[in-house]
PDB file of C-alpha atoms in Angstrom:
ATOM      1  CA  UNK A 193     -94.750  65.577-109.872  1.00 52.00           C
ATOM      2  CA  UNK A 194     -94.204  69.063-111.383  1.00 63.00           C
ATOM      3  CA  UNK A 195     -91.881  67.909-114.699  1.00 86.00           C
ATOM      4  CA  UNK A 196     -91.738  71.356-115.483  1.00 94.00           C
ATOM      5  CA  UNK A 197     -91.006  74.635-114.182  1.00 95.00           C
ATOM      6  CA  UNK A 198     -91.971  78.350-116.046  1.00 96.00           C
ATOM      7  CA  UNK A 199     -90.941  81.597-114.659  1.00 96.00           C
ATOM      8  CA  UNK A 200     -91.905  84.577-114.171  1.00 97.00           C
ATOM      9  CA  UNK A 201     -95.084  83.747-113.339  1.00 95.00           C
ATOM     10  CA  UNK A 202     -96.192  87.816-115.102  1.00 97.00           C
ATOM     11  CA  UNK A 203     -94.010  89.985-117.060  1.00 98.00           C
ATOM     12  CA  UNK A 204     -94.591  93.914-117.500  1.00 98.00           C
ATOM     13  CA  UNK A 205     -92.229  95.191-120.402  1.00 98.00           C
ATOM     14  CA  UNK A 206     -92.231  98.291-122.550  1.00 97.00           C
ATOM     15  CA  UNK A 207     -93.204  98.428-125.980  1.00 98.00           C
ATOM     16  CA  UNK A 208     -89.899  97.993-127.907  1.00 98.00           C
ATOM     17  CA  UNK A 209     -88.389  95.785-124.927  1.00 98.00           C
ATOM     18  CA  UNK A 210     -86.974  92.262-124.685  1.00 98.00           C
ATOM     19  CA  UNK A 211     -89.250  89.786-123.018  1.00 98.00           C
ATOM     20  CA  UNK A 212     -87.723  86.753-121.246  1.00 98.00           C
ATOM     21  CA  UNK A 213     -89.323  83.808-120.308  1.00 98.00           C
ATOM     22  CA  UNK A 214     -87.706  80.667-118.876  1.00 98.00           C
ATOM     23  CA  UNK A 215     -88.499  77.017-118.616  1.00 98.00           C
ATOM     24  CA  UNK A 216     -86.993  74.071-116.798  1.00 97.00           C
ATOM     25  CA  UNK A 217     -87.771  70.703-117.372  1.00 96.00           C
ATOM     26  CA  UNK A 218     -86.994  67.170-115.698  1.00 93.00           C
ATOM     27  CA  UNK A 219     -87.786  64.516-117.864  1.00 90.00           C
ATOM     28  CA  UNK A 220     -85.024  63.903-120.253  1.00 89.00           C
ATOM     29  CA  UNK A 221     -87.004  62.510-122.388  1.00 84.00           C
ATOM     30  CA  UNK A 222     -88.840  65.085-123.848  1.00 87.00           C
ATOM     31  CA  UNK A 223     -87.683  66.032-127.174  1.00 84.00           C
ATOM     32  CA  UNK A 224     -90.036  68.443-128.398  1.00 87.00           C
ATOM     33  CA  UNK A 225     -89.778  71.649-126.812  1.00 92.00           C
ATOM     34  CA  UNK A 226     -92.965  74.566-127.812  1.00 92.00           C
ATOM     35  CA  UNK A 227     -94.001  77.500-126.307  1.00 95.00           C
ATOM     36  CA  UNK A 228     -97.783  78.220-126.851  1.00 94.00           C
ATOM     37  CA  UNK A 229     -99.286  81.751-126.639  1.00 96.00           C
ATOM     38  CA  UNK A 230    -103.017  81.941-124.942  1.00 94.00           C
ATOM     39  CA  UNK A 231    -105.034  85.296-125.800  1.00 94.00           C
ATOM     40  CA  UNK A 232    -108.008  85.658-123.198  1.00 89.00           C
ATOM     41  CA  UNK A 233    -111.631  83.690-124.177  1.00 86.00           C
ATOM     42  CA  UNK A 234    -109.003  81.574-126.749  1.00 89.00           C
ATOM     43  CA  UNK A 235    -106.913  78.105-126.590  1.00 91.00           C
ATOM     44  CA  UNK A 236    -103.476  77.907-126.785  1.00 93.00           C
ATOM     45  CA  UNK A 237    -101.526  78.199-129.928  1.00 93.00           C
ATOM     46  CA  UNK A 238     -98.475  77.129-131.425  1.00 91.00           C
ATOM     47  CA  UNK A 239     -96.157  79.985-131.503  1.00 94.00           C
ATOM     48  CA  UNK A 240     -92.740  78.579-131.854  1.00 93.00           C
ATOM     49  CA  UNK A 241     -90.964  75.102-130.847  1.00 91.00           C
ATOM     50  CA  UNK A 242     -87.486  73.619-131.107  1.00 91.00           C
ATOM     51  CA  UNK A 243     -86.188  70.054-131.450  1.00 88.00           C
ATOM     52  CA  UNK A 244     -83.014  69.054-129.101  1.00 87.00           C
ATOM     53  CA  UNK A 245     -81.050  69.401-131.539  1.00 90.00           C
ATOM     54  CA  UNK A 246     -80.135  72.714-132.305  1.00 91.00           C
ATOM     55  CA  UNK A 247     -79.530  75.365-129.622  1.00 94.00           C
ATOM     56  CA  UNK A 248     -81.422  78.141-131.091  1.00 96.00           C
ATOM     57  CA  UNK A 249     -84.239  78.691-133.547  1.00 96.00           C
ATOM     58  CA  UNK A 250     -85.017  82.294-134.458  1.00 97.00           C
ATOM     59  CA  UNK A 251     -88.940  82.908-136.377  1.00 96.00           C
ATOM     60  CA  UNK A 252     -89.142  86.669-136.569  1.00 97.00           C
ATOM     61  CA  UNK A 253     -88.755  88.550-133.303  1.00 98.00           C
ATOM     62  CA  UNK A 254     -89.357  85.399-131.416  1.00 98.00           C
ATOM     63  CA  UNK A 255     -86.555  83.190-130.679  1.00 98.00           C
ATOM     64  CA  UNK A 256     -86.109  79.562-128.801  1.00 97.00           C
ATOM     65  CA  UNK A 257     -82.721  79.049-126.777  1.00 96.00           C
ATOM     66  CA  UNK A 258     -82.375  75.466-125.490  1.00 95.00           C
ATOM     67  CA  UNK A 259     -79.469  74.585-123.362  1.00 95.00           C
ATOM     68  CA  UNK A 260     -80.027  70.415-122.871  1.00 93.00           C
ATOM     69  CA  UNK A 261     -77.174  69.826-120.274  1.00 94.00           C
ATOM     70  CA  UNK A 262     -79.311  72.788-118.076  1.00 95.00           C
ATOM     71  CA  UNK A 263     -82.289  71.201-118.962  1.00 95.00           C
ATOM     72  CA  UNK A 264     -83.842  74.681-119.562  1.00 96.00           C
ATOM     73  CA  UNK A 265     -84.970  76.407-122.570  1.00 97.00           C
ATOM     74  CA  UNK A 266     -86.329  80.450-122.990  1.00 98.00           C
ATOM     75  CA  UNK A 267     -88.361  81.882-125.195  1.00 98.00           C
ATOM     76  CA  UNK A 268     -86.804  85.835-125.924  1.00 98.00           C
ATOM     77  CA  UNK A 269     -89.524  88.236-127.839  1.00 98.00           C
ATOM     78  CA  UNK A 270     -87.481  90.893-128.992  1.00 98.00           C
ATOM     79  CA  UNK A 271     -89.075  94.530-130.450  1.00 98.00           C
ATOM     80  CA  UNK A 272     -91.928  93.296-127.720  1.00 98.00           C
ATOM     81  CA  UNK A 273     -95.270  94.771-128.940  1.00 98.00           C
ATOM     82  CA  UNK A 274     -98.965  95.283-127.119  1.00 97.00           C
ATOM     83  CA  UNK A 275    -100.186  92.663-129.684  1.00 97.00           C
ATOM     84  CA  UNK A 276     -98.167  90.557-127.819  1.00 98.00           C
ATOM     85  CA  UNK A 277     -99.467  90.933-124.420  1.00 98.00           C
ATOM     86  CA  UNK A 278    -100.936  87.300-123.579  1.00 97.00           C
ATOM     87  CA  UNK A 279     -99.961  84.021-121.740  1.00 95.00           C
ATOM     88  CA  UNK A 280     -97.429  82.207-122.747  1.00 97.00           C
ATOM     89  CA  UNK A 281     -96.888  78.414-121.594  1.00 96.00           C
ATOM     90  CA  UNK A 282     -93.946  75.832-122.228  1.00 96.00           C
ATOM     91  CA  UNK A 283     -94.959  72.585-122.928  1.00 93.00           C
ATOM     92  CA  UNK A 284     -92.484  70.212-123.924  1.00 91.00           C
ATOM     93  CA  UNK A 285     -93.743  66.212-124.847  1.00 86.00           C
ATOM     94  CA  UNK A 286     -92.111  63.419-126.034  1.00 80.00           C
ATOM     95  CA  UNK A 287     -92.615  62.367-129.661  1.00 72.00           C
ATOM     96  CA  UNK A 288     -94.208  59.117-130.537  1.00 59.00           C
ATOM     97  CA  UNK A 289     -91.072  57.962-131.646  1.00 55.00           C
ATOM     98  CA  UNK A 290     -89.454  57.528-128.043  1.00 49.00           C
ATOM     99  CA  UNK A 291     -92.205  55.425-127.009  1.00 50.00           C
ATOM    100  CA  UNK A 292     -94.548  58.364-125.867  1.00 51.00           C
ATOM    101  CA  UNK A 293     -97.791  58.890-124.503  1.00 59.00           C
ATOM    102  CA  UNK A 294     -99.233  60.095-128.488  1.00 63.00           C
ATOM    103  CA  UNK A 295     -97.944  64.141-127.835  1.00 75.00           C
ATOM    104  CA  UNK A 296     -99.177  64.846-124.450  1.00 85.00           C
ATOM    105  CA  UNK A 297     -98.130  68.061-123.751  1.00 89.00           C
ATOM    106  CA  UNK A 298     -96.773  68.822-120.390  1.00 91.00           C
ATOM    107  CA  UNK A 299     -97.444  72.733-119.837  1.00 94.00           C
ATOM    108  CA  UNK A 300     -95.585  75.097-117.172  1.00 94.00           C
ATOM    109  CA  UNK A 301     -97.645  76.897-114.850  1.00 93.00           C
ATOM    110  CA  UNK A 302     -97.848  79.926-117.676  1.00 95.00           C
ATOM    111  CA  UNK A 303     -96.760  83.791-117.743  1.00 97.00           C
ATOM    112  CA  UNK A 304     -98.698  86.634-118.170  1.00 96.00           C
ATOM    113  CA  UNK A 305     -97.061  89.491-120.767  1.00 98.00           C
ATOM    114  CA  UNK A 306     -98.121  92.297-120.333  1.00 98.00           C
ATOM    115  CA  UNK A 307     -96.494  95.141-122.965  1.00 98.00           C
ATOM    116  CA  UNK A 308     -96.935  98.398-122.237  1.00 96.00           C
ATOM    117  CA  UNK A 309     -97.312 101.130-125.473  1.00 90.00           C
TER     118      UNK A 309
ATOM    119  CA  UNK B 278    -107.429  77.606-142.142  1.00 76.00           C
ATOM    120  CA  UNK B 279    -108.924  74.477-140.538  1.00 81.00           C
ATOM    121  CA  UNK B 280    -109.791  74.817-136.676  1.00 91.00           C
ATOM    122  CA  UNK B 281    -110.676  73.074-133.319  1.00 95.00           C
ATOM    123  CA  UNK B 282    -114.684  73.841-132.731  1.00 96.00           C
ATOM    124  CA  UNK B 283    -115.886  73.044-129.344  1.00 97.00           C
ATOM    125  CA  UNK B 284    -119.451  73.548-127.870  1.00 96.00           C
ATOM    126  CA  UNK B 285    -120.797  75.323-125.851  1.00 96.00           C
ATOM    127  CA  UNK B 286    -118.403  77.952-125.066  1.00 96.00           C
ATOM    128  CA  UNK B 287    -119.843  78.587-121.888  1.00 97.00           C
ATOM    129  CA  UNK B 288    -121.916  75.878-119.854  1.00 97.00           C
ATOM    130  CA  UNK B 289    -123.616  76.144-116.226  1.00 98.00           C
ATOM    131  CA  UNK B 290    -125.225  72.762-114.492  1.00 97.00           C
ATOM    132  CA  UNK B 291    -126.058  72.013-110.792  1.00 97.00           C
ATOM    133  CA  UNK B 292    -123.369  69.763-108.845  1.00 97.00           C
ATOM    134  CA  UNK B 293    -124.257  66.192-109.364  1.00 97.00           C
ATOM    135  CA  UNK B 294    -125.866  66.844-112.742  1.00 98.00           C
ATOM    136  CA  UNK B 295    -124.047  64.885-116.288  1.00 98.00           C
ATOM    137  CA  UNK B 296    -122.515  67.424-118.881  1.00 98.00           C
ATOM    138  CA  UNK B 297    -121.123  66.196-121.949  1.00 97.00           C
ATOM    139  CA  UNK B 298    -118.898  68.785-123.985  1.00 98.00           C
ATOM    140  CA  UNK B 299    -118.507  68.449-127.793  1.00 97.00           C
ATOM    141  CA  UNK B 300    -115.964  69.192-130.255  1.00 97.00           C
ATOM    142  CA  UNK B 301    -115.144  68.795-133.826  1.00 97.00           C
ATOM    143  CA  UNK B 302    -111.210  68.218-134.536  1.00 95.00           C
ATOM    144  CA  UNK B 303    -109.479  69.269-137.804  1.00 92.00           C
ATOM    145  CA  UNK B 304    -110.513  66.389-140.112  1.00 89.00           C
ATOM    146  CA  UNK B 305    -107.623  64.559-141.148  1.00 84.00           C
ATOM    147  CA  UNK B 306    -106.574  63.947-137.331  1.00 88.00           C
ATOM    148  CA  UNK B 307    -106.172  60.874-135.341  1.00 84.00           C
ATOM    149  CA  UNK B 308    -105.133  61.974-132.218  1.00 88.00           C
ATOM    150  CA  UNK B 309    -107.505  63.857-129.721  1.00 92.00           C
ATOM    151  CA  UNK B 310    -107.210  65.148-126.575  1.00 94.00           C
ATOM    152  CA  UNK B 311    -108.564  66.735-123.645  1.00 97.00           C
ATOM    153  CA  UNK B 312    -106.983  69.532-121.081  1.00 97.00           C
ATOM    154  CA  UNK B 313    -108.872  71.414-118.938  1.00 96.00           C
ATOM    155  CA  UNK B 314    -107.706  75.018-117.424  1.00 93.00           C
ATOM    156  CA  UNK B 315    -108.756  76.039-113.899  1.00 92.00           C
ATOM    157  CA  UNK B 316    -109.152  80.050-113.206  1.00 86.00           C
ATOM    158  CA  UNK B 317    -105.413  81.255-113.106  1.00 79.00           C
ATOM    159  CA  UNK B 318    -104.002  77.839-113.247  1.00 83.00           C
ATOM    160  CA  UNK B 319    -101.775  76.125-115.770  1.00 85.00           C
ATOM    161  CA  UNK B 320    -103.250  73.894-118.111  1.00 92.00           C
ATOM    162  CA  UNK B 321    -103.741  70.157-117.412  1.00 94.00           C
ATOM    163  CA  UNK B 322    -104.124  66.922-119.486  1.00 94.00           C
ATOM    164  CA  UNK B 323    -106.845  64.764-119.039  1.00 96.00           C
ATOM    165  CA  UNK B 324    -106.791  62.133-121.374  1.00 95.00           C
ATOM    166  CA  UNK B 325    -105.554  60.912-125.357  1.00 91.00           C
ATOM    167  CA  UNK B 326    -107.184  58.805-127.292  1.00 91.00           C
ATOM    168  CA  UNK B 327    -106.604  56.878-131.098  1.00 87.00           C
ATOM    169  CA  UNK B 328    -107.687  54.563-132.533  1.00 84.00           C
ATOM    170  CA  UNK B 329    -110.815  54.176-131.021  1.00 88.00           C
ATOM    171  CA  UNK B 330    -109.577  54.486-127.361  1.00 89.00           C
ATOM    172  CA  UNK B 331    -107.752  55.939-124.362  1.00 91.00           C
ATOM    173  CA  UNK B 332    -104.057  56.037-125.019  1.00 87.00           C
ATOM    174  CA  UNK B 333    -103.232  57.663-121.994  1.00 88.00           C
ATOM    175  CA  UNK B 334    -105.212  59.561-118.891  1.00 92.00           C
ATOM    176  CA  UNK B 335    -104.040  61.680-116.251  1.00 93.00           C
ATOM    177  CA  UNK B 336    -105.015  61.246-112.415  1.00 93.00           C
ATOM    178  CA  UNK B 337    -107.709  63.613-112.814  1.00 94.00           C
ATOM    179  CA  UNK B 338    -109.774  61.562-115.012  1.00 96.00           C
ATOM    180  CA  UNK B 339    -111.248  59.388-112.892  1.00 94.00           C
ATOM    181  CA  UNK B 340    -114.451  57.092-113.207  1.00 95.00           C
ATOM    182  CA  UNK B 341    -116.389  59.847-113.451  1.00 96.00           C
ATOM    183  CA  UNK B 342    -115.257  60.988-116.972  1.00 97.00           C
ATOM    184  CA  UNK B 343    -115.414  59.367-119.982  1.00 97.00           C
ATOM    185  CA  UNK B 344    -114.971  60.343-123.777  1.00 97.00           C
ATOM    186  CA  UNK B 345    -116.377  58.894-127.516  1.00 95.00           C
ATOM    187  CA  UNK B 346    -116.126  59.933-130.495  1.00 92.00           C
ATOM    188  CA  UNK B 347    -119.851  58.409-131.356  1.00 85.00           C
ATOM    189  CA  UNK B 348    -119.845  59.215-135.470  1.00 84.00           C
ATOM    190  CA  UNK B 349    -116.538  59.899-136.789  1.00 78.00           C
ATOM    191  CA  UNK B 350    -116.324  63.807-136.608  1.00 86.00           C
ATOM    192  CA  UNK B 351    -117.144  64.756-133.256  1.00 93.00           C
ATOM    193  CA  UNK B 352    -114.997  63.865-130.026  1.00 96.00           C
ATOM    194  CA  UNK B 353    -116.886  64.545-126.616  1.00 97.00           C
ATOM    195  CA  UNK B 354    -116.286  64.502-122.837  1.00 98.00           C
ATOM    196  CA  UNK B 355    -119.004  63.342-120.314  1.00 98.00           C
ATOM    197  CA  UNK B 356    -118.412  64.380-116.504  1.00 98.00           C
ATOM    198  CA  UNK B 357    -121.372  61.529-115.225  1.00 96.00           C
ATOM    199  CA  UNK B 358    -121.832  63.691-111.476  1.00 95.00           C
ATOM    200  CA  UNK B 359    -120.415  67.043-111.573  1.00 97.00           C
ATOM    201  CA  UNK B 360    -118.620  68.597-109.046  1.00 96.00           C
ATOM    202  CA  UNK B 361    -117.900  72.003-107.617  1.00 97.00           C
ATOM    203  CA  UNK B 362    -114.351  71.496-108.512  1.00 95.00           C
ATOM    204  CA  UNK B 363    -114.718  70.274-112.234  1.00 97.00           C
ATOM    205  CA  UNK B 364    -115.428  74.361-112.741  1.00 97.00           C
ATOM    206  CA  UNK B 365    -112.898  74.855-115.589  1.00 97.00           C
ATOM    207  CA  UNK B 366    -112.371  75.706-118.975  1.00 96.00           C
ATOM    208  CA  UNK B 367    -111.774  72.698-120.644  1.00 97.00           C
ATOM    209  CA  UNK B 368    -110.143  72.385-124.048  1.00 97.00           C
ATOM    210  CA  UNK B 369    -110.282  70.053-126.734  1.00 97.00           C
ATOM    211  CA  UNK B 370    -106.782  69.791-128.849  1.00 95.00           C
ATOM    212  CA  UNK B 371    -106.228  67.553-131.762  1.00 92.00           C
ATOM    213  CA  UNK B 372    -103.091  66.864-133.814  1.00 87.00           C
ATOM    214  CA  UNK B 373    -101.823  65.096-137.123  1.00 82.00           C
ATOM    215  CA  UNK B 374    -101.038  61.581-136.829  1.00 61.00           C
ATOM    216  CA  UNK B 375     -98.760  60.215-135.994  1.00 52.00           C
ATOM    217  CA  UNK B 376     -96.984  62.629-134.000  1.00 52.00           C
ATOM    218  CA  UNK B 377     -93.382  61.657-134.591  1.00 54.00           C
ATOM    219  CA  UNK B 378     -91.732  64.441-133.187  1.00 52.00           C
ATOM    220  CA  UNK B 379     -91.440  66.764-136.594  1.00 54.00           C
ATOM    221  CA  UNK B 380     -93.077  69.736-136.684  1.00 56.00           C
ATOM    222  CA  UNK B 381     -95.826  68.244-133.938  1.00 65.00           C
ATOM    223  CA  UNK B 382     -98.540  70.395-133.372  1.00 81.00           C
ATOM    224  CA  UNK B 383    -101.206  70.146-130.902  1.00 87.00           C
ATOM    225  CA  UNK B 384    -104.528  72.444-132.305  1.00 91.00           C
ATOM    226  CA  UNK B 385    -106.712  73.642-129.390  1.00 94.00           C
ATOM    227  CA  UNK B 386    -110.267  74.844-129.979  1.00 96.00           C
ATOM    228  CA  UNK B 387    -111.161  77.883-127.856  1.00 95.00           C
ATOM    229  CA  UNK B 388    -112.427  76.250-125.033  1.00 96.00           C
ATOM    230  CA  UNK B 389    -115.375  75.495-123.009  1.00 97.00           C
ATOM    231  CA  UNK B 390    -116.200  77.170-119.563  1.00 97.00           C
ATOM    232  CA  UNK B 391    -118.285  74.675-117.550  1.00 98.00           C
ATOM    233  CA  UNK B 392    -119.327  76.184-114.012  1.00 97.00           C
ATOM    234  CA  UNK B 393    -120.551  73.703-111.605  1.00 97.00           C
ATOM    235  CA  UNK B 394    -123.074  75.461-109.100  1.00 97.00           C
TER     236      UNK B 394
END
């Protein structure tokens, strides 16, 4: 059962450009909603997440929109740079709270930014 | 900054063979897991563990894999008979306990590469 969908699967943008990326989730209960950024030879790492909420969460030129009744949330890099070229991943989870599994994350299929100088 | 160590980074062993990979989670966590990461595939849980034992295990973690964490600091994965298909990097994540949904964050080491030949 794929509980979550990413998209695009790659992403070419110039340096100074908005980059997009999109998930969609089905479980409703997630309520923990992070995007993780993968450089190559390294594990994924925190970048930013979002609880349900609040609609938007901003940390520098990365920002979190999360629209519940679409069951979809984006990540937007704004003033994209090359640094920034790497895989991204959503991987929402449901907190220990609501009766979870102990965090397990459940990751998209990933995209690959690639920012161009 | 405290960090995920896993070893070896990169491991080759003959289908049918046992591997065990190692890691070292940030020292004041509770909660371990284990994903692994085929070539150019999303990432995929394996299995959680607290307290001593499995809280939770995917479909891919079947008899043939097992973890321990045999002395307090290190948490490890055994594959008993190896298979072309286990080829994956395989990470190691750990996270505060308990993970009640605020600010929960899931630290990856950097991986291991096993190749199954």
């Amino acid at each position: 059962q794929q509980q979550v969908k990413q998209s695009p699967q790659s992403l070419i943008v110039q340096k100074g450009g908005i980059s997009i990326i999109n998930c969609a989730y089905e479980n409703t209960a997630f309520d923990y909603f992070p995007w993780y950024q993968q450089f190559p030879g390294k594990g994924p790492a925190l970048l930013i997440a979002i609880r349900p909420d609040v609609s938007e969460k901003k940390e520098g030129r990365f920002t979190i929109s999360f629209n519940k009744s679409a069951k979809q949330f984006s990540l937007h890099i704004m003033d994209s740079q090359p640094g920034d070229s790497a895989t991204y991943f959503c991987a929402p989870l449901t907190s220990a709270d609501r009766g979870s599994t102990l965090g397990r994350l459940y990751f998209g299929r990933g995209t690959q930014l690639t920012v161009w100088p | 900054e405290p960090e995920v160590t896993q070893t070896p980074s990169h491991q080759v062993t003959q289908m049918g063979q046992e591997v065990i990979l190692r890691c070292v989670p940030i020292s004041n966590h509770l909660y371990f897991y284990w994903y692994r990461q085929i070539l150019g595939q999303k990432v995929e849980f394996l299995v959680s563990f607290y307290n001593n034992e499995i809280s939770e295990k995917s479909e891919i973690f079947d008899d043939q894999f097992s973890v321990e964490r045999p002395d307090g600091s290190n948490f490890t994965l055994k594959i008993r008979s190896t298979k072309l298909e286990d080829s994956a990097m395989y990470f190691c994540a750990s996270s505060e306990t308990p993970p009640r949904g605020i600010n929960t964050e899931a630290f990856f080491g950097q991986g291991t590469r096993l190749t199954v030949v």
